[in-house]
PDB file of C-alpha atoms in Angstrom:
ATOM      1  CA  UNK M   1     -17.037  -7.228  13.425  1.00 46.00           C
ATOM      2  CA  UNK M   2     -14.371  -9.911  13.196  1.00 50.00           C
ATOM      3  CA  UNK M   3     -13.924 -12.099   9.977  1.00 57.00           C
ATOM      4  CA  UNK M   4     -15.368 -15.530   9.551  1.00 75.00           C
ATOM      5  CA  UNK M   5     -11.961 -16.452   7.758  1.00 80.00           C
ATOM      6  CA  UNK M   6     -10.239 -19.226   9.999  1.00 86.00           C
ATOM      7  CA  UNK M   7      -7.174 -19.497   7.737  1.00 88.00           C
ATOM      8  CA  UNK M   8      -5.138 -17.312   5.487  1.00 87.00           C
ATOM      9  CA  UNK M   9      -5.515 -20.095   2.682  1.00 87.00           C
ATOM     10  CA  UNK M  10      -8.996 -18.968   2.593  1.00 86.00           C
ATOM     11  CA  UNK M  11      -7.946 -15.593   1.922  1.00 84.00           C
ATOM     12  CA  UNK M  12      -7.873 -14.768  -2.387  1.00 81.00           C
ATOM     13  CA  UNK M  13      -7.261 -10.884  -2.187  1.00 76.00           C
ATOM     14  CA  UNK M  14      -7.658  -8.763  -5.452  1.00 72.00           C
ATOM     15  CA  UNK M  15      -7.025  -5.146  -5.323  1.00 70.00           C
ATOM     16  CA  UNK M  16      -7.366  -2.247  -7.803  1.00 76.00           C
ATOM     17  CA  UNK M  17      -4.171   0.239  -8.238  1.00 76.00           C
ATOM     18  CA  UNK M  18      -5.326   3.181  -6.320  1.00 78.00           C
ATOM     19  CA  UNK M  19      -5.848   0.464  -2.960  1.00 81.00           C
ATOM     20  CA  UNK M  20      -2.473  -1.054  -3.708  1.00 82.00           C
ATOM     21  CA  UNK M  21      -0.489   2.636  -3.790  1.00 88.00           C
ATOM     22  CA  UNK M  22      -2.636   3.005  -0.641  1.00 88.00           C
ATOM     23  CA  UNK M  23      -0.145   0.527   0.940  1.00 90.00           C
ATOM     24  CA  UNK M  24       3.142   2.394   0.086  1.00 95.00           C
ATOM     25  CA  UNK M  25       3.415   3.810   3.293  1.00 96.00           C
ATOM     26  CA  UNK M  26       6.462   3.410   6.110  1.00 97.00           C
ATOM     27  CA  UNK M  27       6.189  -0.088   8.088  1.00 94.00           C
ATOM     28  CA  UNK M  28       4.409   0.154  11.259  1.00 94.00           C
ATOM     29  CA  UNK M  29       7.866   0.510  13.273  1.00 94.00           C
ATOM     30  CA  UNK M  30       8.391   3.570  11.315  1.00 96.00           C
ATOM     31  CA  UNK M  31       4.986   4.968  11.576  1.00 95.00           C
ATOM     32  CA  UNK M  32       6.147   8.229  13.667  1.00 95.00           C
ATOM     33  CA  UNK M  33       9.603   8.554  12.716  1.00 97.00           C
ATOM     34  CA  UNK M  34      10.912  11.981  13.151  1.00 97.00           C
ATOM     35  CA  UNK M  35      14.408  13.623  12.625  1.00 97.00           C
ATOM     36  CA  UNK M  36      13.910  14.390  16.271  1.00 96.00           C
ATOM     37  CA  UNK M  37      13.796  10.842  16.756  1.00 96.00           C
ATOM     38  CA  UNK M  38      16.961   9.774  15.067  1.00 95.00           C
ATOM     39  CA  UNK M  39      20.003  10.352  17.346  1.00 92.00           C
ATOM     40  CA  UNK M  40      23.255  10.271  15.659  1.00 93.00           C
ATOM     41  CA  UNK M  41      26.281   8.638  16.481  1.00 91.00           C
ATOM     42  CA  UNK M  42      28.639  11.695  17.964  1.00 92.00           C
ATOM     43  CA  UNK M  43      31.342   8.632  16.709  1.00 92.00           C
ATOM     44  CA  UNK M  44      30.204   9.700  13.154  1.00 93.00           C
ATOM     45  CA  UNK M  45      29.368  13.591  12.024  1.00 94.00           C
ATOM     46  CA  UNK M  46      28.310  12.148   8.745  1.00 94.00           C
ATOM     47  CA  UNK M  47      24.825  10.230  10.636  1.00 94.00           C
ATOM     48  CA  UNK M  48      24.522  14.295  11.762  1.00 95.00           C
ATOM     49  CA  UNK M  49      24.853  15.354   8.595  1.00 95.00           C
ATOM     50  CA  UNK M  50      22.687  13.178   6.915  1.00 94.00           C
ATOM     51  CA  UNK M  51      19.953  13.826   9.233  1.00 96.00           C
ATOM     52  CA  UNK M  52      20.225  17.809   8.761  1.00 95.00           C
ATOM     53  CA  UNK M  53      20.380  17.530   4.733  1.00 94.00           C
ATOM     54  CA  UNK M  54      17.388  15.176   5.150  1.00 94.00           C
ATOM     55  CA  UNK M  55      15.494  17.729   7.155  1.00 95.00           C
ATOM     56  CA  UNK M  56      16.585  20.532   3.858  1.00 93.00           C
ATOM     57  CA  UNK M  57      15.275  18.326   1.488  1.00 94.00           C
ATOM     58  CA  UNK M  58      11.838  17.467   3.128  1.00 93.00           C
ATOM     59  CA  UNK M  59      11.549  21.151   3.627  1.00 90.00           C
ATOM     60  CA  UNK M  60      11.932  22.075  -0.024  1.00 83.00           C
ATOM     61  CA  UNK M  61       8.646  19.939  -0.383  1.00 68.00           C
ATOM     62  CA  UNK M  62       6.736  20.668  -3.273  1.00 47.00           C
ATOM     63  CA  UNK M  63       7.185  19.376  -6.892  1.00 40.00           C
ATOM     64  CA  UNK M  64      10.453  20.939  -8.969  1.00 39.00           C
ATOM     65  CA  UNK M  65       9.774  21.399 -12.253  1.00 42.00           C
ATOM     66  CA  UNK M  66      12.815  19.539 -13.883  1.00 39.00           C
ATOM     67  CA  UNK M  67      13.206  17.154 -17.183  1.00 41.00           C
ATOM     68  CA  UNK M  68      14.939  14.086 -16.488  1.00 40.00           C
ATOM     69  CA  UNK M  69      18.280  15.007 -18.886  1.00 39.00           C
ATOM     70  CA  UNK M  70      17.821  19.092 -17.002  1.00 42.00           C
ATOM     71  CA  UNK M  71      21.071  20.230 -15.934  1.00 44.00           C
ATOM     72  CA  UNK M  72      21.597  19.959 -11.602  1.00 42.00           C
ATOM     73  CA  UNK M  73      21.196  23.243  -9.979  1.00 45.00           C
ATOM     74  CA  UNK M  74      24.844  24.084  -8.425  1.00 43.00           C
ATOM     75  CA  UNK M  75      23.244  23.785  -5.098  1.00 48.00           C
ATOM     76  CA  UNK M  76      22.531  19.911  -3.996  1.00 47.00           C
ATOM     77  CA  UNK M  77      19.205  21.222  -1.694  1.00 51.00           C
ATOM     78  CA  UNK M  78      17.812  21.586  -5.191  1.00 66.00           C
ATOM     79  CA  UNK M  79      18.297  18.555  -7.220  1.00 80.00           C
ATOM     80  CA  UNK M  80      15.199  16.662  -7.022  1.00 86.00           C
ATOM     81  CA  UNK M  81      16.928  13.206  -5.832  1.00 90.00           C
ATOM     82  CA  UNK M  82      18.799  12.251  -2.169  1.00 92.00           C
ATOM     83  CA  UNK M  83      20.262   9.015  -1.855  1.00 89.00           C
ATOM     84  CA  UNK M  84      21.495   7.401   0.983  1.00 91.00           C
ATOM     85  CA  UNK M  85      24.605   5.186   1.242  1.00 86.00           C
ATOM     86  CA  UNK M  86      26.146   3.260   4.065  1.00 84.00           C
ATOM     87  CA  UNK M  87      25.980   0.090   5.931  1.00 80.00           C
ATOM     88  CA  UNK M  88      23.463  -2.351   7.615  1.00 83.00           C
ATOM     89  CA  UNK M  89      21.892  -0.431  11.374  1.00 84.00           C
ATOM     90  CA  UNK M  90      22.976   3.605  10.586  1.00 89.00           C
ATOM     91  CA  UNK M  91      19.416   4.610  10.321  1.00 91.00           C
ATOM     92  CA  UNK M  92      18.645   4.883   6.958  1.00 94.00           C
ATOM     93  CA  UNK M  93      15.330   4.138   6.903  1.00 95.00           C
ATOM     94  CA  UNK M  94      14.485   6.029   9.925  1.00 96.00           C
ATOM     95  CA  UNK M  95      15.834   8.927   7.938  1.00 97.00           C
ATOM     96  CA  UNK M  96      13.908   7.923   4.888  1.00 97.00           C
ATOM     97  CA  UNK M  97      10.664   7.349   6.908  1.00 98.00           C
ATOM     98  CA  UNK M  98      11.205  10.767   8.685  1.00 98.00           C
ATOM     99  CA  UNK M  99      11.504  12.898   5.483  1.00 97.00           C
ATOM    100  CA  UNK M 100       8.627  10.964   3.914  1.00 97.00           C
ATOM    101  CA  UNK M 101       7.030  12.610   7.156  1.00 97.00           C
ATOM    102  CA  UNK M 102       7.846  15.854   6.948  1.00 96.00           C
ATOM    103  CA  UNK M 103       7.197  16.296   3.419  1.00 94.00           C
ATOM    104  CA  UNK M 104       4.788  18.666   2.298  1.00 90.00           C
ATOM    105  CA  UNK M 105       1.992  17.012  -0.360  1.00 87.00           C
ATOM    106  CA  UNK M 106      -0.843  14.905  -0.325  1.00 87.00           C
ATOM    107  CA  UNK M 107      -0.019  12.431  -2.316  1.00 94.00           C
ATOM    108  CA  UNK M 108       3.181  10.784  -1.672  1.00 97.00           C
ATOM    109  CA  UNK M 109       4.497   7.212  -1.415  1.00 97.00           C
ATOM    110  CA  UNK M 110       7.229   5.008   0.715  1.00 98.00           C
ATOM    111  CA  UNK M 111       8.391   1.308  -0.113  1.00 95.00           C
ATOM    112  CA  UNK M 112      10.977  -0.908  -0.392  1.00 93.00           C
ATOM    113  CA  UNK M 113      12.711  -1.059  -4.335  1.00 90.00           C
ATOM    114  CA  UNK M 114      11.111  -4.771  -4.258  1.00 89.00           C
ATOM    115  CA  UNK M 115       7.491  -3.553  -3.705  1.00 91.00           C
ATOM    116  CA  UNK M 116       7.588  -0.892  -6.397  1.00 93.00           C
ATOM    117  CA  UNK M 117       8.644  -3.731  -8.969  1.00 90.00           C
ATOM    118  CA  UNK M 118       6.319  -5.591  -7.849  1.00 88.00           C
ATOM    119  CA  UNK M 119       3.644  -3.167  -8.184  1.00 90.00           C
ATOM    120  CA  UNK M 120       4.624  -3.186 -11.894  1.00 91.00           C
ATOM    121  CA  UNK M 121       4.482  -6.874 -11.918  1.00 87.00           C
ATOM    122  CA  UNK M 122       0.876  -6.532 -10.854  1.00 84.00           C
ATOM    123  CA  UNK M 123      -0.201  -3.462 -12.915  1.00 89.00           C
ATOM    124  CA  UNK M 124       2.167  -3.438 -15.949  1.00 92.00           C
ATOM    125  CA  UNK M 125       4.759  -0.383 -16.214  1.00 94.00           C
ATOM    126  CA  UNK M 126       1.981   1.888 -18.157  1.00 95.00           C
ATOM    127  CA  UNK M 127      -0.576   1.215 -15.435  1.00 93.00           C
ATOM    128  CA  UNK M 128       1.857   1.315 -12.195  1.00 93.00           C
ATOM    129  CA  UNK M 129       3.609   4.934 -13.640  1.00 95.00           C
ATOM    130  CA  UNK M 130       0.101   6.262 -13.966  1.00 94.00           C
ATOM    131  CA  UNK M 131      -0.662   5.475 -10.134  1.00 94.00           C
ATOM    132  CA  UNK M 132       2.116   7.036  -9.194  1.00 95.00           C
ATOM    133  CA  UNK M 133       2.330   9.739 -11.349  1.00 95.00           C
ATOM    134  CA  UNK M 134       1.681  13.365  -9.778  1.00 94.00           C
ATOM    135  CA  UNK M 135       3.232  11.729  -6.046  1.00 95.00           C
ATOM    136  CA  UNK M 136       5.351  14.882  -4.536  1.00 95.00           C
ATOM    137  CA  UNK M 137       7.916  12.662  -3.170  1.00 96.00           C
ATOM    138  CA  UNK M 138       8.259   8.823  -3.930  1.00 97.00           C
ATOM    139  CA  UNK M 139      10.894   6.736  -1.071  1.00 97.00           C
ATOM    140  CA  UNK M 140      12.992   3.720  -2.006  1.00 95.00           C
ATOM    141  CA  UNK M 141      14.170   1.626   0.909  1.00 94.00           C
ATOM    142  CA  UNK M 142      16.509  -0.743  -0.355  1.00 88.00           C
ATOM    143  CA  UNK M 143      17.246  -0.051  -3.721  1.00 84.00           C
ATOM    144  CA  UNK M 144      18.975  -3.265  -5.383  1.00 76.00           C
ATOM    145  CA  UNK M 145      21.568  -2.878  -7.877  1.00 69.00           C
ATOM    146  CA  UNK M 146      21.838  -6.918  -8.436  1.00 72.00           C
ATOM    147  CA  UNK M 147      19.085  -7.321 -11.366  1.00 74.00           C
ATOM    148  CA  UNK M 148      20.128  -5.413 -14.226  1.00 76.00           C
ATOM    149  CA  UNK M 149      16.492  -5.668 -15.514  1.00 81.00           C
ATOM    150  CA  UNK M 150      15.155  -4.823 -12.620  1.00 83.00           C
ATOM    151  CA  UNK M 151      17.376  -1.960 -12.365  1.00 80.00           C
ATOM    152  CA  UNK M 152      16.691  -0.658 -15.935  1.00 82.00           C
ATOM    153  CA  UNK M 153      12.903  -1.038 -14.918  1.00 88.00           C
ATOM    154  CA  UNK M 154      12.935   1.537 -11.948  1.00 87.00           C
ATOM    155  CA  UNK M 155      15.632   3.806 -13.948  1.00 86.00           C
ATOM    156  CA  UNK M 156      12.477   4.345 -16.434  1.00 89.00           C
ATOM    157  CA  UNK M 157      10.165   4.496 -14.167  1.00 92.00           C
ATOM    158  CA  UNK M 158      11.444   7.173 -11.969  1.00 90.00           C
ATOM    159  CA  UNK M 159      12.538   8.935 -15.195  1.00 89.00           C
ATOM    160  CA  UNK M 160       9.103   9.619 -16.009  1.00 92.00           C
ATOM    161  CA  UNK M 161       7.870  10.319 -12.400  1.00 94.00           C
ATOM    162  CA  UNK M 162      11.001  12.917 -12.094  1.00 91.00           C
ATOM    163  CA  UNK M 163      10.070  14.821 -15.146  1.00 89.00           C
ATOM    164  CA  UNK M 164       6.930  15.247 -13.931  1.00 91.00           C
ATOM    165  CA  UNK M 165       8.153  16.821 -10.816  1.00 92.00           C
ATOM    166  CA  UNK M 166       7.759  13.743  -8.247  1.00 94.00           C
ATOM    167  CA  UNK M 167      11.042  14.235  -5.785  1.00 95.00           C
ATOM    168  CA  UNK M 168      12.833  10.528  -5.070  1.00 94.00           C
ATOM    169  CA  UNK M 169      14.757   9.347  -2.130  1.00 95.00           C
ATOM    170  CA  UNK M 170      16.269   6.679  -2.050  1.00 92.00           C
ATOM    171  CA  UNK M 171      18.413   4.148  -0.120  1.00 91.00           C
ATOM    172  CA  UNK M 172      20.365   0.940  -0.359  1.00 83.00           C
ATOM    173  CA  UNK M 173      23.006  -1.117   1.959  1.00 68.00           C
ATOM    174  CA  UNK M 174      26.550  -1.343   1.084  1.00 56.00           C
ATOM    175  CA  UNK M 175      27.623  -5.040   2.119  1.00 50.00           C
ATOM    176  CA  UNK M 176      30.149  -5.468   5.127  1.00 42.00           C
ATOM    177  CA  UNK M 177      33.037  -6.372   2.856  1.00 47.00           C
ATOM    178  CA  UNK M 178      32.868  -3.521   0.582  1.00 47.00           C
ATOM    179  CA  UNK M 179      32.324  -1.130   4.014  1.00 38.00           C
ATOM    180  CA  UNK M 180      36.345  -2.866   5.095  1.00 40.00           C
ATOM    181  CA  UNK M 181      37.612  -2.501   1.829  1.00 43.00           C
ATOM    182  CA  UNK M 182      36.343   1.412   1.860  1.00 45.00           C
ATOM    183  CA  UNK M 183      33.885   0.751  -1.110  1.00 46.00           C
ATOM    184  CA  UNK M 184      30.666   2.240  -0.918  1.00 48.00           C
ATOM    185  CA  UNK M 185      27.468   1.494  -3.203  1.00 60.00           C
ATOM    186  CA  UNK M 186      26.704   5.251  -4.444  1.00 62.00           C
ATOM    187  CA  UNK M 187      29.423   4.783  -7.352  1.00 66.00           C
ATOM    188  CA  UNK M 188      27.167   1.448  -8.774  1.00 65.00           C
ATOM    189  CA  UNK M 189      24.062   3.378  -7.670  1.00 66.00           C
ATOM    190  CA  UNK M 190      25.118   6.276  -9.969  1.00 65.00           C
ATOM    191  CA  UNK M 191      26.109   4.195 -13.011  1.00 67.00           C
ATOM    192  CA  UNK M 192      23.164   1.967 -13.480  1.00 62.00           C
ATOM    193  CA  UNK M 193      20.639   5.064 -13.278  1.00 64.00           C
ATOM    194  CA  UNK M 194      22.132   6.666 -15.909  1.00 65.00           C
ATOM    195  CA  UNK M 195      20.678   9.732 -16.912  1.00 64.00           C
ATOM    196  CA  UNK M 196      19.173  10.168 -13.650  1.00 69.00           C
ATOM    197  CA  UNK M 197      22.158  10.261 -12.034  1.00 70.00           C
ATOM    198  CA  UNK M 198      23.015  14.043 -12.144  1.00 75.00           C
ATOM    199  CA  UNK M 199      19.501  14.737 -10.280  1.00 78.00           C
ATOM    200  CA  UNK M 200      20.470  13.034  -7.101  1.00 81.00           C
ATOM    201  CA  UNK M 201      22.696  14.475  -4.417  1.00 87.00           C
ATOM    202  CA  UNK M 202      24.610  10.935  -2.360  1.00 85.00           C
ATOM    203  CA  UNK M 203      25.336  11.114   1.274  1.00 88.00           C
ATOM    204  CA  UNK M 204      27.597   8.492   2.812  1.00 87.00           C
ATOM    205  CA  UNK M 205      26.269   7.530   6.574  1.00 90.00           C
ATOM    206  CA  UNK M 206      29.218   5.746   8.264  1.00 88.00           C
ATOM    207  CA  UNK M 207      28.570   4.160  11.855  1.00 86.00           C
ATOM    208  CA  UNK M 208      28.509   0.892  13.094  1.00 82.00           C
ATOM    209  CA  UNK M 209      25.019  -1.665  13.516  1.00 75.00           C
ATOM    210  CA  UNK M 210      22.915  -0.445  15.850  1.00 74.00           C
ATOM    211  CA  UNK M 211      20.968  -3.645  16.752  1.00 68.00           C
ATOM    212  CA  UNK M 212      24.702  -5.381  17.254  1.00 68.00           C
ATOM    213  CA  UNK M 213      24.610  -5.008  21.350  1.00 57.00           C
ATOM    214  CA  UNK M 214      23.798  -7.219  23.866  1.00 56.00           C
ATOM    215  CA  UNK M 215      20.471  -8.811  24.664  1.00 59.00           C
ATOM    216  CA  UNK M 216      18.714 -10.811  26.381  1.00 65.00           C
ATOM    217  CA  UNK M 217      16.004 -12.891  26.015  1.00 68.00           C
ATOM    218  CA  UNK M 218      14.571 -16.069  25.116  1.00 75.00           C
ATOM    219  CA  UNK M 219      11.732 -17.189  22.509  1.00 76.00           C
ATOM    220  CA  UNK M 220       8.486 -18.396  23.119  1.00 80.00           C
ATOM    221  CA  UNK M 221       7.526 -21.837  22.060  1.00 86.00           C
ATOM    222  CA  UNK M 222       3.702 -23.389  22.144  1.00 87.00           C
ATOM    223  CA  UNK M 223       2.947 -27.061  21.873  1.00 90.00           C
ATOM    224  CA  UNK M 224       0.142 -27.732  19.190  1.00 89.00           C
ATOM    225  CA  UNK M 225      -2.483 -27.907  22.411  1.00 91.00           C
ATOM    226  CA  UNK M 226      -1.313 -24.811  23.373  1.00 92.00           C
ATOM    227  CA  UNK M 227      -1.535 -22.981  19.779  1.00 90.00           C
ATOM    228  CA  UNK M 228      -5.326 -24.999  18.896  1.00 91.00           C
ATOM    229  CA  UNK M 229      -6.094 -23.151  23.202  1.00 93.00           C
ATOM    230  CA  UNK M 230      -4.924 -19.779  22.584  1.00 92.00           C
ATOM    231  CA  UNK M 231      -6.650 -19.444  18.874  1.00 91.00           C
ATOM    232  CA  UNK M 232     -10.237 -20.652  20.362  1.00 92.00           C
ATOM    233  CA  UNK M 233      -9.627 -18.023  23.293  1.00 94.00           C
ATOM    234  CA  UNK M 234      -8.884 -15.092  20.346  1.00 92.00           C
ATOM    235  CA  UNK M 235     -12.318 -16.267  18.806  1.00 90.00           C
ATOM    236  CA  UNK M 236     -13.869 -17.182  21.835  1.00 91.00           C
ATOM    237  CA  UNK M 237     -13.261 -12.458  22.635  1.00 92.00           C
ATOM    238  CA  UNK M 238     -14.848 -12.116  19.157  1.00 90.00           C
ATOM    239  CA  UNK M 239     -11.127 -11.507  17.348  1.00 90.00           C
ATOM    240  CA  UNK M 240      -9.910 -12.683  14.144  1.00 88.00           C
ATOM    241  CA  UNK M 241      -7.582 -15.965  14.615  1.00 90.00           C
ATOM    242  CA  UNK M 242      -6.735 -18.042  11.495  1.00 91.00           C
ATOM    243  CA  UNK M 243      -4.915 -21.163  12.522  1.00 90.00           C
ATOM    244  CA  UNK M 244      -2.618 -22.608   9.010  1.00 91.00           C
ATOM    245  CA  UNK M 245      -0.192 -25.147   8.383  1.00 90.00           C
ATOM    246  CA  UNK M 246       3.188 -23.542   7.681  1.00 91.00           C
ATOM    247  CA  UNK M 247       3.689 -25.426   4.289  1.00 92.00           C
ATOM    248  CA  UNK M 248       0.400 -25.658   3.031  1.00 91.00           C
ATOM    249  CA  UNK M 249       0.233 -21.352   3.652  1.00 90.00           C
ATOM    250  CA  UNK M 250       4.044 -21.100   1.474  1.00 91.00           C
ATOM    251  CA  UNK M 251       1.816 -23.155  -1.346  1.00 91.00           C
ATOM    252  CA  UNK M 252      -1.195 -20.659  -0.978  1.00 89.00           C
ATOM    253  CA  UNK M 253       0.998 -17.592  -1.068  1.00 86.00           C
ATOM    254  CA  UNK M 254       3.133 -18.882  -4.025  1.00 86.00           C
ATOM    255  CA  UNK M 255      -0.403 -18.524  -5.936  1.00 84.00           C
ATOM    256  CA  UNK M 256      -0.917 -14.806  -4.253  1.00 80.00           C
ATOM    257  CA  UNK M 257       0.768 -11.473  -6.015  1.00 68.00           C
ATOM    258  CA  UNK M 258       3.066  -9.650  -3.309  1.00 70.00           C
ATOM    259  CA  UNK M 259       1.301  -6.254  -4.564  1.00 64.00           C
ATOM    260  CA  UNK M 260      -1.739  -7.292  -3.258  1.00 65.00           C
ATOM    261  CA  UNK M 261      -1.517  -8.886   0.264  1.00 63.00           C
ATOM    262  CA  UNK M 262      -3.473  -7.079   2.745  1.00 54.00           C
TER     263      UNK M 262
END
């Protein structure tokens, strides 16, 4: 039965911890990402590469018993961290999304590195460690290495969550300029974890942007009429429409914790 809400300003949401970890799952454009679904570059053997180590580590599955100072196993398949490094449009996150996939485990999570701090903004470290505590695999898109607080933050979280046995993967986007200039961001990724650092085993993906080709296309642009027409004919089939004012909805969210839109 469709809602009665007519406008997200309306909406107030207020979730407990176990419905917000409920969320941490790949976006809807990654919802079936596969390894079989990633094509690599033939232009690049590391994309290849990548894809195959990804596809070792997702087998390994289940929880390694490992303290976050243990010592790395001599093979990389067994350290309980991946992390992938490379530029904007190599498929990261379809690589991420896939292994979060094909991992074995019931209770595993996927988000970006802003979500998960904002998950302890909403619970409080103790709380948000406890919700994910016991996960088989936890997956970082976008892990940002800008907010030395922030940074610290997720090094003790996944501390805790890797000596309990939780496997992390994790990703982040080297900017263009550093890609020229041959700098990649594994070597800052490695320093500010610390400790953690000898659990994770990097892989460099080189290519170029995948969305940079040529399209085209044009947008779609409704007069207010048109907008006020096509909402009544959404309600009119018995669907959910909320019609908002574009400012007044950036005040209402402003008021709204991230963690807990629906």
């Amino acid at each position: 039965m469709p809602s009665e809400i007519t406008s997200l300003c309306e909406r107030n949401p207020s979730l407990e911890a176990q419905q917000i970890v409920a969320g941490l799952v790949p976006p809807p454009q990654f919802a079936e990402a596969t390894f079989a679904s990633y094509i690599p570059d033939p232009d690049f053997d590391s994309q290849a590469i990548a894809r195959d180590r990804l596809i070792e580590f997702a087998a390994s599955g289940g929880t390694i018993k490992t303290g976050l100072f243990a010592k790395p196993k001599k093979d990389d398949a067994s350290r309980p961290g991946v992390y992938l490094d490379g530029g904007f449009g190599v498929g990261k996150t379809h690589l991420l999304a896939a292994a979060w996939h094909a991992s074995p485990g019931r209770k595993k999570f996927f988000g970006t590195f802003l979500q998960y701090t904002s998950l302890v903004g909403a619970l409080g470290f103790a709380q948000a460690v406890d919700a994910l505590r016991g996960a088989s695999l936890i997956c970082i898109d976008e892990f940002e290495l800008d907010d030395p607080g922030d940074t610290m933050m997720m090094t003790r979280m996944l501390g805790e969550l890797v000596s309990g046995g939780t496997r992390i993967a994790a990703t982040s986007n080297t900017p263009p300029h550093a890609l020229g200039e041959g700098r990649f961001a594994a070597a800052d990724f490695l320093r500010e974890i610390h400790a953690l650092a000898a659990n994770f085993d990097t892989l460099r993906i080189d290519g170029t942007d995948f969305r940079k080709r040529t399209t085209d296309g044009e947008a779609l642009t409704l007069s207010e009429s048109q907008l006020e027409t096509m909402v009544s004919t959404f309600r009119g089939r018995g669907e959910t429409a909320t019609l908002d004012g574009f400012d007044a909805l950036l005040v209402h969210l402003a008021t709204v914790h991230p963690s807990v839109y629906p």
